[in-house]
């Protein structure tokens, strides 16, 4: 089957997660129902992504789905697009797979907590937000999905609010996350002011010839915003707190999915919108930032651990931080295979 | 192109960031988050303004190539952003309430892990 028959699958993959979240809000007091809905929603999301593997990865197609039945008119992008190319599909498969596995794990892990329906609601909203982010073809849609996933992650970090440091971790995550989101929004709107479009494909066609001071400031703001989501160097302390305070199934998602979505935002920004792959200063800067993050986070994780954290968690945190920074640092080389080399360790990390 | 609006919006963003970073009262931090959001909202609205344009509301017969209206897209973005700002305020205040219940204070110099 060609891609036209599969063109609705991206939106199905996102909506089934949000639909599951809303169903659990209404009917979640029934334990069997909520586990069934959560598992079905996450599996369906993974299934729709897997069905897109053949045309997009092997066939080299790019699926563009225009929401609301709109279509481009006169060479101008009208409406909001979802766009699935190989990078989006890779991240989509990674995210949906990790979310499905985390959902299976959290059935047993959260069985002794209270307020479990709210947990599954937030879990599915978080998953839906990340899927929406990686499949989105519109810059403002990416911002909205980033907000959804930030709030769901903050609420889930504070979920066990009697746990040691959970509330403080959630408050730190909220403040830094909101600063980052505001930067993404400011960058988006400055790009819109210059280019009068929000569609990623159209922006990437318009930006390279039209760099001005405002677009450079927009780039800086967007870069900072996505760095806060990926927990790079000035924004890394909140990751350590969030990992320790969140329930383990959410810690999996924070390290394996949320940070990767921040990296996805950075890849889209640097390489697709602003075409900086060949730019020497940008290459140096990305490598430098990734290396500094790796170094600083590794040192802090090894040296500054409070004594009450269990050893398993310490090792996991160190490993997570190292692998993420290694992914970050291997991004900026401009051969086509380097990007593969960057994201494969991310896949392994997500699966670990 | 209203210069005063742009200056005011960047001033509000900077003021909000200052409040978040410097203030040690949690409520003032939350207020700073909100001020930052309002600054961005003002920026978005000002970007969409065309001098002399009317409101972008038309019945199907009225719209013709000579109609000159302000940009409707930033208005839609601002509405979304206002709602997000309200949710941020609600969620952060809920966290502040729980922090106050468990520590008895909202001073970040006292709350163990919020120093700095």
XYZ file of C-alpha atoms in Angstrom:
468
model
C 0.000 0.000 0.000
C 1.296 3.434 -0.773
C 1.471 6.262 1.680
C -1.831 7.829 0.700
C -3.780 5.096 2.423
C -1.662 5.595 5.532
C -1.842 9.366 5.579
C -4.175 9.510 8.575
C -1.945 7.354 10.736
C 0.118 10.193 12.234
C -2.959 11.910 13.585
C -4.388 8.591 14.798
C -1.152 7.946 16.627
C -1.457 11.204 18.551
C -5.210 11.268 19.089
C -5.490 7.747 20.422
C -3.278 8.755 23.349
C -5.306 11.878 24.146
C -8.549 9.949 23.714
C -7.283 7.337 26.159
C -6.427 10.097 28.648
C -9.918 11.575 28.425
C -11.577 8.156 28.741
C -9.575 7.439 31.864
C -10.706 10.754 33.354
C -14.324 9.671 32.957
C -14.191 5.965 33.685
C -10.900 5.549 35.493
C -12.200 4.371 38.857
C -12.563 0.902 37.336
C -9.132 -0.710 37.542
C -9.513 -3.164 34.678
C -10.871 -0.448 32.392
C -8.055 1.973 33.010
C -5.328 -0.610 32.558
C -6.984 -1.840 29.376
C -7.394 1.656 27.981
C -3.831 2.675 28.833
C -2.328 -0.440 27.284
C -4.542 -0.239 24.219
C -3.819 3.447 23.666
C -0.061 3.103 23.940
C -0.030 -0.043 21.825
C -2.238 1.538 19.165
C 0.068 4.545 19.014
C 3.055 2.250 18.560
C 1.187 0.203 15.961
C 0.346 3.234 13.835
C 3.950 4.360 13.950
C 5.153 0.896 13.023
C 2.820 0.775 10.034
C 4.465 3.926 8.711
C 7.899 2.329 8.837
C 7.787 0.826 5.376
C 6.754 3.827 3.280
C 8.691 6.439 5.224
C 11.928 4.722 6.223
C 12.301 2.176 3.447
C 10.432 4.001 0.712
C 11.774 7.467 1.452
C 8.378 9.159 1.383
C 7.458 12.114 3.550
C 3.895 12.106 4.765
C 2.370 15.565 5.109
C -1.057 15.615 6.699
C -2.985 18.883 6.740
C -5.342 19.169 9.677
C -8.900 20.263 9.073
C -8.803 19.330 5.411
C -6.872 22.478 4.461
C -4.339 22.459 1.677
C -1.552 24.788 0.627
C -2.785 27.557 -1.677
C -0.731 29.687 -4.010
C 2.565 28.324 -2.740
C 1.675 29.319 0.807
C 1.136 26.901 3.657
C -2.372 27.328 5.026
C -3.330 25.607 8.250
C -1.449 23.244 10.533
C 0.479 20.329 9.102
C 1.744 17.098 10.571
C 4.836 15.962 8.804
C 6.370 12.507 9.114
C 9.807 12.144 7.600
C 12.462 9.637 8.585
C 13.710 11.695 11.547
C 10.202 12.170 12.927
C 9.388 8.526 12.390
C 12.558 7.434 14.151
C 11.771 9.546 17.194
C 8.111 8.548 16.985
C 8.960 4.853 17.055
C 11.400 5.363 19.915
C 8.897 7.388 21.947
C 5.915 5.112 21.368
C 7.950 2.002 22.134
C 9.336 3.421 25.409
C 5.911 4.714 26.412
C 4.341 1.307 25.798
C 6.979 -0.472 27.864
C 6.712 2.115 30.649
C 2.947 1.658 30.652
C 3.303 -2.086 31.110
C 5.764 -1.487 33.952
C 3.637 1.102 35.692
C 0.663 -1.241 35.962
C 2.445 -3.252 38.590
C 4.602 -0.425 39.937
C 1.757 1.976 40.709
C -0.612 -0.643 42.064
C -0.047 0.449 45.673
C -0.422 4.187 45.130
C -3.593 6.196 45.435
C -4.945 8.575 42.780
C -3.899 6.082 40.111
C -6.540 7.222 37.534
C -4.928 10.678 37.563
C -1.549 9.044 37.059
C -2.694 7.284 33.900
C -4.392 10.424 32.625
C -1.206 12.436 33.033
C 0.874 9.586 31.623
C -1.179 9.418 28.442
C -1.212 13.219 28.129
C 2.579 13.226 28.427
C 2.852 10.524 25.786
C 0.440 12.371 23.506
C 2.367 15.597 23.935
C 5.666 13.994 22.967
C 4.123 12.214 19.955
C 2.578 15.509 18.873
C 5.949 17.217 19.195
C 7.867 14.741 17.075
C 5.217 14.463 14.384
C 4.415 18.154 14.117
C 5.165 20.140 10.976
C 4.233 23.506 12.406
C 6.340 25.560 14.809
C 3.515 26.763 17.033
C 2.116 23.230 17.238
C 5.521 22.170 18.523
C 5.296 24.867 21.201
C 1.846 23.691 22.305
C 2.989 20.093 22.542
C 6.066 21.174 24.504
C 3.785 22.913 26.990
C 1.554 19.847 27.312
C 4.476 17.581 27.981
C 6.097 20.026 30.425
C 2.981 20.315 32.581
C 2.282 16.604 32.517
C 5.879 15.895 33.476
C 5.768 18.435 36.316
C 2.571 16.950 37.699
C 3.977 13.437 37.437
C 7.216 14.471 39.149
C 5.165 15.750 42.070
C 2.873 12.726 41.939
C 4.084 11.110 45.104
C 3.998 14.372 46.972
C 5.094 12.879 50.249
C 8.274 11.523 48.702
C 11.522 13.164 49.677
C 12.016 16.327 47.641
C 9.203 15.663 45.185
C 7.500 19.038 45.565
C 10.744 20.975 45.316
C 11.802 19.004 42.239
C 8.450 19.668 40.604
C 8.594 23.380 41.405
C 12.096 23.691 39.991
C 11.054 21.762 36.876
C 7.995 23.994 36.503
C 9.900 27.266 36.784
C 12.753 26.285 34.461
C 10.371 24.534 32.090
C 8.156 27.604 31.875
C 11.121 29.888 31.248
C 12.109 27.548 28.419
C 8.613 27.442 26.973
C 8.368 31.228 27.088
C 11.664 31.431 25.206
C 10.350 28.996 22.582
C 7.214 31.091 22.204
C 9.159 34.345 21.934
C 11.439 32.780 19.308
C 8.477 31.392 17.380
C 6.716 34.701 17.280
C 9.847 36.578 16.217
C 10.284 34.111 13.368
C 6.646 34.626 12.436
C 7.160 38.379 12.434
C 9.934 38.060 9.872
C 8.669 35.194 7.729
C 4.864 35.416 8.181
C 4.525 31.659 8.301
C 4.711 28.988 10.985
C 5.024 25.928 8.781
C 8.379 24.180 9.274
C 8.852 23.310 5.608
C 8.043 26.806 4.409
C 10.249 28.373 7.088
C 13.163 26.195 6.057
C 12.701 27.396 2.493
C 12.463 31.067 3.466
C 15.012 31.443 6.259
C 18.419 30.722 4.673
C 18.292 33.688 2.315
C 16.718 36.068 4.777
C 18.800 36.072 7.927
C 18.454 39.319 9.808
C 19.074 40.405 13.379
C 15.559 39.418 14.415
C 15.847 35.901 12.977
C 19.163 35.427 14.730
C 17.627 36.490 18.038
C 14.750 34.115 17.312
C 17.260 31.322 16.747
C 18.946 32.083 20.060
C 15.632 32.102 21.929
C 14.447 28.854 20.358
C 17.822 27.270 21.066
C 17.676 28.217 24.740
C 14.091 26.982 24.966
C 14.886 23.561 23.581
C 18.033 23.358 25.706
C 15.897 23.683 28.832
C 13.770 20.780 27.631
C 16.849 18.662 26.934
C 18.464 19.548 30.301
C 21.701 20.866 28.805
C 24.290 22.676 30.818
C 22.848 25.684 32.582
C 19.556 23.845 33.073
C 20.790 20.465 34.222
C 20.245 20.533 38.016
C 16.537 20.036 37.745
C 17.036 16.726 35.960
C 18.814 15.200 38.927
C 16.034 16.242 41.293
C 13.277 15.176 38.923
C 14.795 11.749 38.355
C 15.074 11.121 42.062
C 11.637 12.350 43.009
C 9.453 10.963 40.231
C 8.042 7.443 40.300
C 10.394 5.083 38.459
C 8.140 4.633 35.435
C 8.124 8.413 34.978
C 11.865 8.630 35.534
C 12.166 6.296 32.545
C 10.124 8.724 30.495
C 11.990 11.801 31.677
C 15.368 10.421 30.739
C 14.418 8.363 27.729
C 11.735 10.458 26.100
C 11.608 14.052 27.316
C 15.282 14.796 26.914
C 15.214 13.200 23.469
C 12.307 15.414 22.524
C 14.395 18.422 23.496
C 17.191 17.128 21.293
C 14.650 16.575 18.506
C 13.642 20.223 18.817
C 17.286 21.273 18.586
C 17.851 19.115 15.497
C 14.788 20.555 13.785
C 15.831 24.062 14.713
C 19.500 23.928 13.781
C 19.527 21.645 10.791
C 16.114 21.966 9.215
C 15.018 25.504 9.921
C 18.306 27.321 9.932
C 20.464 24.938 7.844
C 23.524 25.320 10.043
C 24.958 21.886 9.307
C 27.937 23.287 7.398
C 28.488 26.300 9.622
C 31.729 25.956 11.557
C 30.803 28.130 14.509
C 27.573 26.200 15.026
C 29.366 22.864 14.829
C 31.865 24.019 17.410
C 29.192 25.410 19.661
C 27.066 22.251 19.658
C 30.056 20.040 20.369
C 31.212 22.384 23.106
C 27.803 22.524 24.747
C 27.383 18.773 24.614
C 30.857 18.116 25.998
C 30.468 20.629 28.802
C 27.086 19.127 29.688
C 28.571 15.641 29.746
C 31.499 16.692 31.863
C 29.605 18.847 34.336
C 26.693 16.454 34.743
C 28.952 13.446 35.133
C 31.010 15.206 37.768
C 27.985 16.413 39.654
C 26.294 13.052 39.482
C 29.356 11.241 40.808
C 30.415 13.744 43.401
C 27.306 15.369 44.766
C 25.013 12.469 45.430
C 23.127 12.603 48.694
C 23.653 9.522 50.769
C 20.068 8.406 50.901
C 19.685 7.735 47.174
C 19.918 4.020 46.410
C 22.917 2.853 44.416
C 20.869 1.597 41.528
C 19.442 5.043 41.015
C 22.864 6.681 41.173
C 24.276 4.382 38.533
C 21.229 4.859 36.383
C 21.424 8.610 36.644
C 25.091 8.736 35.768
C 24.529 6.444 32.827
C 21.551 8.423 31.609
C 23.367 11.716 31.811
C 26.457 10.373 30.056
C 24.560 8.780 27.246
C 22.474 11.847 26.650
C 25.494 14.107 26.470
C 27.232 11.681 24.143
C 24.202 11.838 21.869
C 24.256 15.608 22.068
C 27.901 15.867 21.282
C 27.832 13.606 18.271
C 25.185 15.651 16.493
C 26.968 18.364 14.579
C 29.092 16.548 12.044
C 27.812 17.164 8.566
C 27.989 13.719 7.062
C 24.589 12.101 6.634
C 25.592 9.056 8.642
C 26.638 11.085 11.639
C 23.058 11.907 12.425
C 22.297 8.183 12.420
C 25.259 7.640 14.699
C 23.852 10.247 17.020
C 20.379 8.867 17.298
C 21.185 5.144 17.529
C 22.704 5.476 20.996
C 19.598 7.441 21.874
C 17.539 4.466 20.754
C 19.609 2.118 22.870
C 19.238 4.433 25.829
C 15.531 4.629 25.353
C 15.324 0.882 25.242
C 17.555 0.448 28.302
C 4.685 49.054 14.273
C 4.145 50.536 17.711
C 7.588 51.020 19.218
C 6.335 51.643 22.725
C 4.589 48.263 22.763
C 7.738 46.437 21.745
C 9.815 48.221 24.366
C 7.179 47.505 27.019
C 6.914 43.831 26.104
C 10.664 43.235 26.304
C 10.760 45.204 29.548
C 8.026 42.968 30.976
C 9.858 39.819 29.871
C 13.044 41.041 31.509
C 11.178 42.092 34.648
C 9.498 38.706 34.887
C 12.823 36.928 34.505
C 14.345 39.147 37.191
C 11.500 38.330 39.578
C 11.849 34.605 38.979
C 15.583 34.631 39.529
C 16.020 37.087 42.381
C 12.977 36.847 44.621
C 13.026 34.352 47.449
C 9.315 34.437 48.157
C 7.627 31.679 46.159
C 4.545 33.773 45.425
C 6.742 36.473 43.915
C 8.393 33.821 41.754
C 4.971 32.767 40.498
C 4.083 36.405 39.818
C 7.326 36.706 37.862
C 6.349 33.700 35.723
C 3.049 35.388 34.940
C 4.643 38.741 34.119
C 6.983 37.007 31.693
C 4.017 35.359 29.976
C 2.148 38.654 29.730
C 5.181 40.298 28.163
C 5.291 37.639 25.469
C 1.547 38.010 24.888
C 1.966 41.750 24.354
C 4.795 41.041 21.923
C 2.657 38.606 19.940
C -0.266 40.989 19.643
C 1.919 43.913 18.642
C 3.581 41.903 15.888
C 0.226 41.325 14.251
C -0.795 44.960 14.080
C -1.110 46.794 10.766
C -1.838 50.526 11.138
C -5.271 51.381 9.747
C -6.413 47.779 9.610
C -9.831 46.704 10.801
C -10.772 43.691 12.878
C -10.403 40.472 10.841
C -14.086 39.521 11.035
C -15.964 39.291 7.749
C -19.172 37.780 6.455
C -18.599 35.777 3.265
C -19.780 38.573 0.955
C -17.717 41.354 2.508
C -14.235 40.011 1.944
C -12.536 41.347 -1.184
C -8.926 42.052 -2.207
C -9.221 45.666 -1.016
C -10.019 44.697 2.614
C -7.229 45.686 4.934
C -7.279 43.984 8.304
C -4.862 43.221 11.090
C -3.242 39.798 11.135
C -5.559 37.245 12.775
C -2.937 34.559 13.381
C -1.100 36.317 16.240
C -4.450 36.917 17.902
C -5.103 33.172 17.868
C -1.610 32.504 19.223
C -2.162 35.037 22.006
C -5.426 33.423 23.105
C -3.664 30.096 23.357
C -0.813 31.665 25.274
C -3.151 33.395 27.728
C -4.773 30.073 28.542
C -1.353 28.479 28.993
C -0.372 31.327 31.325
C -3.470 30.742 33.424
C -2.657 27.041 33.679
C 0.930 27.785 34.670
C -0.292 30.079 37.440
C -2.804 27.515 38.690
C -0.338 24.652 38.731
C 2.464 26.613 40.349
C 0.165 27.977 43.040
C -1.002 24.442 43.789
C 2.621 23.411 44.249
C 3.245 26.449 46.469
C 0.295 25.478 48.668
C 1.629 21.944 49.085
C 5.108 23.284 49.819
C 3.683 25.604 52.471
C 1.792 22.714 54.042
C 4.852 20.590 54.288
C 7.424 23.222 55.324
C 5.322 25.906 57.017
C 7.067 28.646 55.021
C 7.264 29.904 51.454
C 10.717 31.386 51.793
C 13.097 29.589 49.476
C 15.982 30.287 51.792
C 14.290 28.002 54.321
C 12.936 25.248 52.109
C 15.659 22.676 51.974
C 16.160 22.033 48.292
C 15.030 25.315 46.834
C 18.018 27.369 47.937
C 19.560 29.217 44.985
